[in-house]
Amino acid sequence: MQFPDYRARRMRRSEKLRAMVRETRVAASDFIYPLFVVPGSGVAREIPSMPGQYNYSVDKAVEAAQNAAELGCSGVILFGIPEKKDAVGSEAWSDKGVVQQAIRRIKKAAPDLAVAADACFCEYTDHGHCGVLLEGELDNDASLENLARLAVSYARAGVDLVAPSGMLDGFVGACRESLDEEGHTGVGILAYSAKYASAFYGPFRDALDSAPRSGDKKTYQMDPANAREALREVMLDESEGADWVMVKPGLVYADIIRLVRDHTALPVAAYHVSGEYAMLRAAAERGWLDYDRCLLESLLSLKRAGADVIFTYGALDAARLLRG
Ligand code: PBG
């Protein structure tokens, strides 16, 4: 059929009609809310490059997590800032670390909320790289040993999902093996499978003071030019025991989300990263964009691209908007 017999506008004439033919929906249950946990108590320090997001002490992080749960979000993902950074990031796997404490308290306060914890070292090392360095280069296999310790300490605290984000070779297998050895067979692995060496992580690195002090992360994070390589990474992580695979960043990599969605039977997560959030906030502050509408449209686009869940700093805002 052709125009004028067929008129595409007929089904757009009213909200009721549009709703009937709507192909994609976004809901609060699609969202995972990231939280940045710092030492201390009563701390809620706004992150300058991420308006509306905070560095929270454990007590405040628990409140934010409860808020996310009440709004219908499915989970939170925790990142920690240690008291002291060192060369290997040893505070990361301390059972008394801020993330481990937050896991325990959030699981108690909001038992139904899924709690994921980012398993990486860049927030914990004094050089800002995602593992141990050997002569200035990331030592892959030595870093895996520490990652195994980290995964187990999260599991002991009661985490639902360990989320290794360092893009080291073998990182999913190292997590699975160590978790199983310690009897944590029920803890899932959310693999940051296709994580690109992106400039969109800038505000996140401000929040955690985690920018690499020298060099960059291009020897482990993926080249933004590559798509087929994302499938190889996904296949590797699947074979090592990943329960989820993630594509990151989100919108600029919507093609990768679709590609991964079409090639794996695992659930696919998208991370709408700090830079994507900051852009919306900054433009809205100038009155150049409508934050609410642009946020919902961004999240809808990630779903349409094929994401099953979305990690987003806009989780609470979007959940409130969807509630109306
Ligand atoms: C840690 C990590 C990063 C992000 C999530 N986990 C930063 C990085 O790799 O440098 C970025 C998240 C964001 O920008 O919102 N490896």
Coordinates of C-alpha atoms and ligand atoms in Angstrom, one line a residue:
M1 CA 0.0 0.0 0.0
Q2 CA 1.1 3.5 -0.8
F3 CA 0.0 7.0 0.0
P4 CA -2.8 8.2 -0.3
D5 CA -4.4 4.8 0.5
Y6 CA -2.0 4.2 3.4
R7 CA -1.5 7.1 5.8
A8 CA 1.0 6.5 8.5
R9 CA -0.4 9.5 10.5
R10 CA -3.7 7.7 11.2
M11 CA -2.2 5.7 14.0
R12 CA -0.7 8.9 15.5
R13 CA -3.9 10.8 15.9
S14 CA -4.4 10.4 19.6
E15 CA -2.4 9.2 22.6
K16 CA -4.7 6.1 22.9
L17 CA -3.9 5.1 19.3
R18 CA -0.2 5.8 19.7
A19 CA -0.1 3.8 22.9
M20 CA -1.7 0.8 21.2
V21 CA 1.0 0.7 18.5
R22 CA 3.9 1.5 20.8
E23 CA 6.7 -1.0 20.3
T24 CA 8.9 -0.2 23.3
R25 CA 8.2 0.7 26.9
V26 CA 10.5 1.8 29.6
A27 CA 9.6 1.2 33.3
A28 CA 11.2 1.9 36.7
S29 CA 11.9 -1.9 36.9
D30 CA 14.4 -1.5 34.0
F31 CA 16.7 0.7 36.1
I32 CA 19.7 0.1 38.2
Y33 CA 20.9 3.1 40.2
P34 CA 24.6 3.7 40.7
L35 CA 25.8 4.9 44.1
F36 CA 29.2 6.3 45.1
V37 CA 30.0 5.3 48.7
V38 CA 32.6 7.2 50.8
P39 CA 34.0 6.8 54.3
G40 CA 32.3 8.6 57.2
S41 CA 28.7 9.1 58.2
G42 CA 26.1 11.7 57.4
V43 CA 28.0 12.6 54.2
A44 CA 26.0 13.6 51.1
R45 CA 28.4 15.6 48.9
E46 CA 27.1 16.6 45.5
I47 CA 29.4 15.8 42.6
P48 CA 30.1 19.0 40.7
S49 CA 30.2 17.5 37.2
M50 CA 27.1 15.3 38.0
P51 CA 24.4 17.6 39.5
G52 CA 21.9 15.6 41.5
Q53 CA 24.4 12.8 42.2
Y54 CA 26.3 12.5 45.5
N55 CA 29.2 10.9 47.2
Y56 CA 27.3 9.2 50.1
S57 CA 28.6 7.7 53.3
V58 CA 27.1 4.2 54.0
D59 CA 24.1 5.5 56.1
K60 CA 23.1 7.9 53.3
A61 CA 23.7 5.3 50.6
V62 CA 21.2 3.1 52.4
E63 CA 18.6 5.9 52.3
A64 CA 19.2 6.4 48.6
A65 CA 18.9 2.7 48.0
Q66 CA 15.6 2.5 49.9
N67 CA 14.4 5.5 47.9
A68 CA 15.3 3.6 44.7
A69 CA 13.4 0.5 45.9
E70 CA 10.3 2.6 46.8
L71 CA 10.3 4.1 43.4
G72 CA 10.3 0.6 41.8
C73 CA 13.9 0.4 40.6
S74 CA 15.2 -3.1 40.3
G75 CA 18.6 -2.5 41.9
V76 CA 21.6 -0.4 42.7
I77 CA 25.3 -0.8 41.8
L78 CA 27.9 0.3 44.3
F79 CA 31.2 2.0 43.8
G80 CA 33.6 2.8 46.6
I81 CA 36.1 5.4 47.5
P82 CA 38.6 4.2 50.0
E83 CA 40.1 5.9 53.0
K84 CA 43.5 5.5 51.5
K85 CA 44.6 4.5 47.9
D86 CA 47.7 2.3 47.4
A87 CA 49.6 0.7 44.6
V88 CA 47.4 -2.5 44.4
G89 CA 44.1 -1.1 45.8
S90 CA 44.1 -3.4 48.8
E91 CA 41.2 -1.6 50.5
A92 CA 39.0 -2.9 47.8
W93 CA 38.8 -6.4 49.2
S94 CA 38.7 -5.4 52.9
D95 CA 35.6 -6.9 54.6
K96 CA 35.3 -3.6 56.4
G97 CA 35.4 -1.6 53.1
V98 CA 32.7 0.9 52.4
V99 CA 31.1 -1.1 49.6
Q100 CA 31.1 -4.3 51.8
Q101 CA 29.4 -2.3 54.6
A102 CA 26.9 -0.8 52.2
I103 CA 26.0 -4.2 50.7
R104 CA 25.2 -5.6 54.2
R105 CA 23.1 -2.7 55.2
I106 CA 21.2 -2.3 52.0
K107 CA 20.4 -6.0 51.8
K108 CA 19.0 -5.6 55.3
A109 CA 17.1 -2.4 54.7
A110 CA 15.7 -3.3 51.2
P111 CA 15.9 -7.1 50.9
D112 CA 14.1 -7.2 47.5
L113 CA 16.4 -4.7 45.8
A114 CA 19.1 -6.3 43.7
V115 CA 22.5 -5.2 44.9
A116 CA 25.4 -5.2 42.4
A117 CA 28.9 -4.1 43.2
D118 CA 31.4 -2.9 40.7
A119 CA 34.5 -5.0 41.0
C120 CA 37.4 -2.9 39.9
F121 CA 40.5 -1.2 41.3
C122 CA 40.9 2.2 39.6
E123 CA 39.0 3.8 42.5
Y124 CA 41.4 2.1 45.0
T125 CA 44.8 2.4 43.3
D126 CA 47.0 5.5 43.7
H127 CA 47.8 5.3 39.9
G128 CA 44.1 5.0 38.8
H129 CA 44.5 1.9 36.7
C130 CA 42.2 -1.0 37.0
G131 CA 44.7 -3.5 38.5
V132 CA 48.3 -4.0 39.4
L133 CA 51.0 -2.3 37.4
L134 CA 54.3 -4.0 36.4
E135 CA 56.8 -1.5 34.9
G136 CA 54.0 0.9 34.1
E137 CA 51.8 -1.7 32.3
L138 CA 48.7 -3.4 33.7
D139 CA 49.8 -6.9 34.8
N140 CA 46.7 -8.9 33.8
D141 CA 47.2 -12.1 35.6
A142 CA 48.4 -10.6 38.9
S143 CA 45.4 -8.3 38.8
L144 CA 43.1 -11.4 38.5
E145 CA 44.3 -12.7 41.8
N146 CA 43.2 -9.5 43.5
L147 CA 39.9 -9.5 41.6
A148 CA 39.2 -13.0 42.9
R149 CA 39.7 -11.8 46.5
L150 CA 37.4 -8.8 45.8
A151 CA 34.6 -10.9 44.3
V152 CA 34.7 -13.2 47.3
S153 CA 34.6 -10.3 49.8
Y154 CA 31.5 -8.9 48.1
A155 CA 29.9 -12.3 48.2
R156 CA 30.6 -12.7 51.9
A157 CA 28.9 -9.3 52.4
G158 CA 25.8 -10.7 50.6
V159 CA 25.9 -9.1 47.2
D160 CA 23.6 -10.4 44.5
L161 CA 25.8 -9.6 41.4
V162 CA 29.5 -9.0 41.1
A163 CA 30.2 -6.7 38.2
P164 CA 33.8 -6.9 37.1
S165 CA 34.4 -3.8 35.0
G166 CA 38.2 -3.8 34.4
M167 CA 38.2 -5.4 31.0
L168 CA 41.0 -7.7 32.0
D169 CA 41.4 -11.0 30.0
G170 CA 39.9 -13.9 32.0
F171 CA 38.2 -11.6 34.6
V172 CA 34.8 -13.3 34.4
G173 CA 36.4 -16.8 34.8
A174 CA 38.5 -15.6 37.7
C175 CA 35.4 -14.3 39.5
R176 CA 33.3 -17.4 38.8
E177 CA 36.0 -19.8 40.0
S178 CA 36.8 -18.0 43.2
L179 CA 33.1 -17.5 44.0
D180 CA 32.4 -21.2 43.5
E181 CA 35.4 -22.4 45.4
E182 CA 34.1 -20.4 48.4
G183 CA 30.6 -21.8 48.0
H184 CA 29.0 -18.7 46.6
T185 CA 27.4 -20.5 43.7
G186 CA 24.3 -18.3 43.8
V187 CA 26.1 -15.0 43.3
G188 CA 25.7 -13.8 39.7
I189 CA 28.3 -12.2 37.4
L190 CA 27.4 -9.1 35.5
A191 CA 30.2 -8.7 33.0
Y192 CA 31.1 -5.4 31.5
S193 CA 31.8 -7.3 28.3
A194 CA 31.9 -4.5 25.8
K195 CA 33.3 -1.6 27.6
Y196 CA 35.0 1.0 25.5
A197 CA 37.9 3.3 26.2
S198 CA 35.5 6.3 26.3
A199 CA 35.9 10.0 27.1
F200 CA 32.3 9.9 28.4
Y201 CA 33.5 8.5 31.7
G202 CA 35.0 11.9 32.7
P203 CA 32.5 12.9 35.4
F204 CA 32.6 9.5 36.9
R205 CA 36.3 9.8 37.3
D206 CA 35.8 13.2 39.0
A207 CA 33.3 11.5 41.4
L208 CA 35.8 8.8 42.4
D209 CA 39.0 10.6 41.8
S210 CA 40.0 7.7 39.7
A211 CA 41.4 9.1 36.4
P212 CA 44.6 7.3 35.5
R213 CA 47.5 9.4 36.8
S214 CA 49.5 8.5 33.7
G215 CA 48.7 7.0 30.3
D216 CA 45.2 5.8 29.4
K217 CA 43.1 2.6 29.5
K218 CA 43.4 1.7 25.8
T219 CA 45.4 -1.5 26.5
Y220 CA 42.4 -3.0 28.3
Q221 CA 39.2 -1.1 27.4
M222 CA 38.0 -1.5 23.8
D223 CA 38.7 0.7 20.8
P224 CA 35.6 2.7 20.1
A225 CA 36.0 1.9 16.4
N226 CA 35.3 -1.8 16.9
A227 CA 32.0 -3.6 16.7
R228 CA 32.9 -7.3 15.8
E229 CA 35.3 -7.3 18.6
A230 CA 32.4 -6.7 21.0
L231 CA 31.0 -10.0 20.0
R232 CA 34.3 -11.8 20.7
E233 CA 34.3 -10.2 24.2
V234 CA 30.7 -11.3 24.8
M235 CA 31.4 -14.9 23.6
L236 CA 34.5 -15.1 25.9
D237 CA 32.6 -13.8 28.9
E238 CA 29.7 -16.2 28.2
S239 CA 32.1 -19.2 28.1
E240 CA 33.7 -18.0 31.4
G241 CA 30.3 -18.0 33.1
A242 CA 28.8 -14.5 32.8
D243 CA 25.1 -14.3 33.8
W244 CA 24.7 -10.8 32.2
V245 CA 26.6 -9.0 29.6
M246 CA 26.9 -5.2 29.4
V247 CA 27.6 -2.6 26.7
K248 CA 29.1 0.7 27.9
P249 CA 28.7 3.6 27.2
G250 CA 25.0 3.5 26.1
L251 CA 23.7 5.9 23.5
V252 CA 26.8 6.4 21.5
Y253 CA 27.1 2.6 21.3
A254 CA 23.4 1.7 20.6
D255 CA 24.5 -0.2 17.5
I256 CA 26.7 -2.4 19.7
I257 CA 23.7 -3.0 22.1
R258 CA 21.7 -4.2 19.1
L259 CA 24.5 -6.3 17.8
V260 CA 25.0 -8.0 21.1
R261 CA 21.2 -8.4 21.7
D262 CA 21.0 -10.3 18.3
H263 CA 23.9 -12.6 19.1
T264 CA 23.5 -13.7 22.7
A265 CA 20.7 -15.4 24.7
L266 CA 22.0 -13.8 27.9
P267 CA 20.3 -10.7 29.3
V268 CA 21.9 -7.5 28.0
A269 CA 22.6 -4.4 30.2
A270 CA 23.4 -0.9 28.9
Y271 CA 25.2 1.7 31.0
H272 CA 24.0 5.2 30.4
V273 CA 27.3 6.6 31.7
S274 CA 28.3 9.7 33.6
G275 CA 29.1 11.9 30.6
E276 CA 25.7 11.1 29.0
Y277 CA 24.0 12.2 32.2
A278 CA 26.2 15.3 32.6
M279 CA 25.5 16.5 29.1
L280 CA 21.7 16.5 29.7
R281 CA 22.1 18.2 33.0
A282 CA 24.5 20.9 31.6
A283 CA 22.3 21.7 28.7
A284 CA 19.2 21.8 30.9
E285 CA 20.9 24.2 33.3
R286 CA 21.4 26.6 30.4
G287 CA 17.8 26.2 29.4
W288 CA 18.8 24.5 26.1
L289 CA 17.2 21.1 26.7
D290 CA 14.2 19.7 28.7
Y291 CA 16.0 17.3 31.1
D292 CA 12.9 15.3 31.9
R293 CA 11.9 14.6 28.4
C294 CA 15.5 14.1 27.1
L295 CA 16.2 11.6 29.9
L296 CA 13.1 9.5 29.2
E297 CA 13.8 9.6 25.5
S298 CA 17.4 8.5 26.1
L299 CA 16.4 5.6 28.3
L300 CA 13.7 4.5 25.8
S301 CA 16.3 4.5 23.1
L302 CA 18.5 2.2 25.0
K303 CA 15.5 -0.2 25.5
R304 CA 14.7 0.0 21.8
A305 CA 18.3 -0.8 21.0
G306 CA 17.9 -4.0 22.9
A307 CA 18.9 -3.4 26.5
D308 CA 17.0 -5.5 29.1
V309 CA 18.2 -3.3 32.0
I310 CA 19.7 0.2 32.1
F311 CA 22.3 1.5 34.6
T312 CA 21.5 5.2 34.9
Y313 CA 22.1 8.1 37.2
G314 CA 18.7 9.3 36.0
A315 CA 17.0 6.2 37.6
L316 CA 15.2 8.1 40.4
D317 CA 14.2 11.0 38.2
A318 CA 12.9 8.8 35.5
A319 CA 11.1 6.5 37.9
R320 CA 9.4 9.6 39.4
L321 CA 8.4 10.9 36.0
L322 CA 7.0 7.5 34.9
R323 CA 4.9 7.4 38.0
G324 CA 3.4 10.7 36.9
Ligands
PBG1 C1 35.6 1.4 36.7 C2 34.4 2.0 36.0 C3 34.3 3.2 35.3 C4 33.0 3.4 35.0 C5 32.3 2.3 35.6 N1 33.2 1.5 36.2 C6 35.3 4.2 34.8 C7 36.5 3.8 34.0 O1 36.5 2.7 33.4 O2 37.4 4.6 33.9 C8 32.3 4.5 34.3 C9 30.9 4.8 34.6 C10 30.4 6.2 34.2 O3 31.1 7.0 33.5 O4 29.3 6.5 34.5 N2 36.5 0.7 35.9

